[in-house]
PDB file of C-alpha atoms in Angstrom:
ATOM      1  CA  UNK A 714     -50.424 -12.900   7.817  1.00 48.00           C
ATOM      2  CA  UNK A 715     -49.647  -8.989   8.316  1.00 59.00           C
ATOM      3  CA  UNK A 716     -52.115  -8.528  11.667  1.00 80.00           C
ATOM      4  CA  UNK A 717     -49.682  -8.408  14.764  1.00 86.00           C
ATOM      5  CA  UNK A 718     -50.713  -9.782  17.740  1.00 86.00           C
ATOM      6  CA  UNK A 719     -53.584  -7.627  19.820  1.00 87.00           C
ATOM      7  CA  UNK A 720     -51.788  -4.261  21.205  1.00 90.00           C
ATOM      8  CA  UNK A 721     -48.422  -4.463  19.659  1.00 92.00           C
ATOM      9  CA  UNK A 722     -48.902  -1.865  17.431  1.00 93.00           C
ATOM     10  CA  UNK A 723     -49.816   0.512  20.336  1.00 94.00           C
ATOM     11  CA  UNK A 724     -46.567  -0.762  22.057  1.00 95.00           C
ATOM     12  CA  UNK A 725     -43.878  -0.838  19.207  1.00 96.00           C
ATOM     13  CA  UNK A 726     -42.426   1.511  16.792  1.00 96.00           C
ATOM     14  CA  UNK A 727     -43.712   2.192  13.669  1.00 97.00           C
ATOM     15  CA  UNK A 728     -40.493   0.810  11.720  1.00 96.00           C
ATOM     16  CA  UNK A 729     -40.235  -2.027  13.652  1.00 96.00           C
ATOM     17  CA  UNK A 730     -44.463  -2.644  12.848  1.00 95.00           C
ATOM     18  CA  UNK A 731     -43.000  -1.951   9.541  1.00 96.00           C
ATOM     19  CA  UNK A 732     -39.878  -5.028   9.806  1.00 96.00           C
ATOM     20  CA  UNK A 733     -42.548  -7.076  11.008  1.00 95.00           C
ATOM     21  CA  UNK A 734     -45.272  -6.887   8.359  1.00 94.00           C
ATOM     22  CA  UNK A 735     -42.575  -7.458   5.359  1.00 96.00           C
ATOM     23  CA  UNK A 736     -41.375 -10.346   6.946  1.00 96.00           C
ATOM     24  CA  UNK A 737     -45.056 -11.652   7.194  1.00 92.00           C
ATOM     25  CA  UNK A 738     -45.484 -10.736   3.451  1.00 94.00           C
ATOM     26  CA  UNK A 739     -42.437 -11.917   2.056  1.00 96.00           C
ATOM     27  CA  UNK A 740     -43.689 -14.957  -0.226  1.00 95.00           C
ATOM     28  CA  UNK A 741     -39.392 -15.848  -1.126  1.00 98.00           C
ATOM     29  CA  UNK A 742     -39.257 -16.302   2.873  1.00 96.00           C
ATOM     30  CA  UNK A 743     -40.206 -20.391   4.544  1.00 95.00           C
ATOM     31  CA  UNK A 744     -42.480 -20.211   7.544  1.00 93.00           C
ATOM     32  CA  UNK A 745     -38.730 -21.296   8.873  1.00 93.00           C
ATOM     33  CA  UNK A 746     -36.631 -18.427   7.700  1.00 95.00           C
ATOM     34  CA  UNK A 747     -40.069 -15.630   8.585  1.00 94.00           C
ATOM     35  CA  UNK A 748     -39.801 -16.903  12.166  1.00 91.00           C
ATOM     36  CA  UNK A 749     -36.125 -16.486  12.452  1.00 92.00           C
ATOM     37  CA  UNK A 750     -36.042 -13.010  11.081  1.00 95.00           C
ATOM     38  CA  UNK A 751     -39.167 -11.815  13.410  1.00 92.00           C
ATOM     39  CA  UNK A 752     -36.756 -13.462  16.031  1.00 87.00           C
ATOM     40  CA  UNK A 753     -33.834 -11.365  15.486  1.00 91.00           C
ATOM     41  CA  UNK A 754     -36.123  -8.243  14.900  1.00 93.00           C
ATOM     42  CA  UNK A 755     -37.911  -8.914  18.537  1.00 89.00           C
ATOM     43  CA  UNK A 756     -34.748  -9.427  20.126  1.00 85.00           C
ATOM     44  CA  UNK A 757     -32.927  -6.455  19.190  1.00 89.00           C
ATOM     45  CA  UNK A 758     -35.513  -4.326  21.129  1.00 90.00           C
ATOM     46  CA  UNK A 759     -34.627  -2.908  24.568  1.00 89.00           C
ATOM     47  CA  UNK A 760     -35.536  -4.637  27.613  1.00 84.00           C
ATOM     48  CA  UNK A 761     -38.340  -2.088  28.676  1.00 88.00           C
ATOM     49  CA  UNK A 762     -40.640  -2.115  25.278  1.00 89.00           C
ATOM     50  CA  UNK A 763     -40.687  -6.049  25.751  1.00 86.00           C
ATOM     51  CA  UNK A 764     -41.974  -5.581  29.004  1.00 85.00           C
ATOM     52  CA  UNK A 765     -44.805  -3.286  27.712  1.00 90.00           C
ATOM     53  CA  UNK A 766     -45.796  -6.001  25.313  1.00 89.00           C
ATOM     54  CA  UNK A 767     -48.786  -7.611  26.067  1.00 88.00           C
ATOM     55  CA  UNK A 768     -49.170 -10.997  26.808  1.00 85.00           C
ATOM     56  CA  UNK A 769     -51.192 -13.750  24.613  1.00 82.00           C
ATOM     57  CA  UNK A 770     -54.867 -14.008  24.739  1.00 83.00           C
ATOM     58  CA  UNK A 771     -55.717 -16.634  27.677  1.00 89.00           C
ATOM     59  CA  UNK A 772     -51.995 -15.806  29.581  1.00 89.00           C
ATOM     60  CA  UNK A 773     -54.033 -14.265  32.558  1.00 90.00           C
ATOM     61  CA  UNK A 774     -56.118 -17.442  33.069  1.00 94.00           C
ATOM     62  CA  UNK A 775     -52.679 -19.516  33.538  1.00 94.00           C
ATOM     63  CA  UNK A 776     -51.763 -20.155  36.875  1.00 94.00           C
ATOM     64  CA  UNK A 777     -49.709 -17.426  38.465  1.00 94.00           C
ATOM     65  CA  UNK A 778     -46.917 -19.929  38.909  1.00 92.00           C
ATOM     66  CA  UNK A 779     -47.126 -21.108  35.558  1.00 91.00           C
ATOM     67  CA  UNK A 780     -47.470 -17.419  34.364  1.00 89.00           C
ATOM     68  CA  UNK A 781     -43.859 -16.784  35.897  1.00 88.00           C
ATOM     69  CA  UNK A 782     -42.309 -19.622  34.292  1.00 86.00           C
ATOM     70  CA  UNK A 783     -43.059 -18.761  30.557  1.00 84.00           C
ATOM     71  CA  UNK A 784     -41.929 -14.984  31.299  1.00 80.00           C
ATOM     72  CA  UNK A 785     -38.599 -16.645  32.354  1.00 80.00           C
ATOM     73  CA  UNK A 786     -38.583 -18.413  29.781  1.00 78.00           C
ATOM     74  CA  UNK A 787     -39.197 -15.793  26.641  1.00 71.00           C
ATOM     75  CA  UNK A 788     -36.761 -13.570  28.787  1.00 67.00           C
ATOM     76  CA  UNK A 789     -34.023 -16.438  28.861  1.00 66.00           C
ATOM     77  CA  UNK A 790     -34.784 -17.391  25.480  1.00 55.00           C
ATOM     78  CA  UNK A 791     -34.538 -13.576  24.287  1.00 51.00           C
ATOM     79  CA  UNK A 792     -31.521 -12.779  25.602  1.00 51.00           C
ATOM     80  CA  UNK A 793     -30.010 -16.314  24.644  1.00 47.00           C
ATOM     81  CA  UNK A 794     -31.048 -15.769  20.792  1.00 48.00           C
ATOM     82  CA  UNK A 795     -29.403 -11.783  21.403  1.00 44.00           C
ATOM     83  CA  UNK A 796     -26.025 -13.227  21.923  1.00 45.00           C
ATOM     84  CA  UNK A 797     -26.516 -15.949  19.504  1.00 45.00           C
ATOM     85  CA  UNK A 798     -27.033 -13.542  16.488  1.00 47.00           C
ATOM     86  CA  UNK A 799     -24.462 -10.333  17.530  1.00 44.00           C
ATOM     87  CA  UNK A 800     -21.551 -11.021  14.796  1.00 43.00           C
TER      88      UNK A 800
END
């Protein structure tokens, strides 16, 4: 798979686009080790382009509550995996 999701490519920089699709293409890579390295490529960008990231397709339909949860979450999550990966 190379497509990113709907209106990250209007968001992010073209050599992080760029990270992104080799990842996706590498064939030597398990679905394991692709999701990993998109992991540690996501959350090495600052704060402010997450934020401009749009959310999945069918986010806005979730419950506001619900809605604030998952973006707690991912942010928690992000900046958990951050520290995990600095050497």
């Amino acid at each position: 798979m190379t497509e990113l999701p709907p209106g990250f490519e209007e968001v992010l920089p073209q050599e992080v686009i760029a990270q992104l699709r080799a990842v996706h293409e590498n064939n030597q890579m398990t679905a394991e080790q692709q999701h990993e390295a998109i992991d540690r490529i996501m959350t090495t960008l600052p704060e402010e382009l997450i934020q401009r990231l749009p959310q999945p397709p069918g986010f806005e339909n979730l419950p506001q509550n619900i809605r604030e949860q998952l973006k707690t979450i991912h942010h928690d999550r992000a900046s958990f995996l951050f520290t995990a990966i600095e050497p």
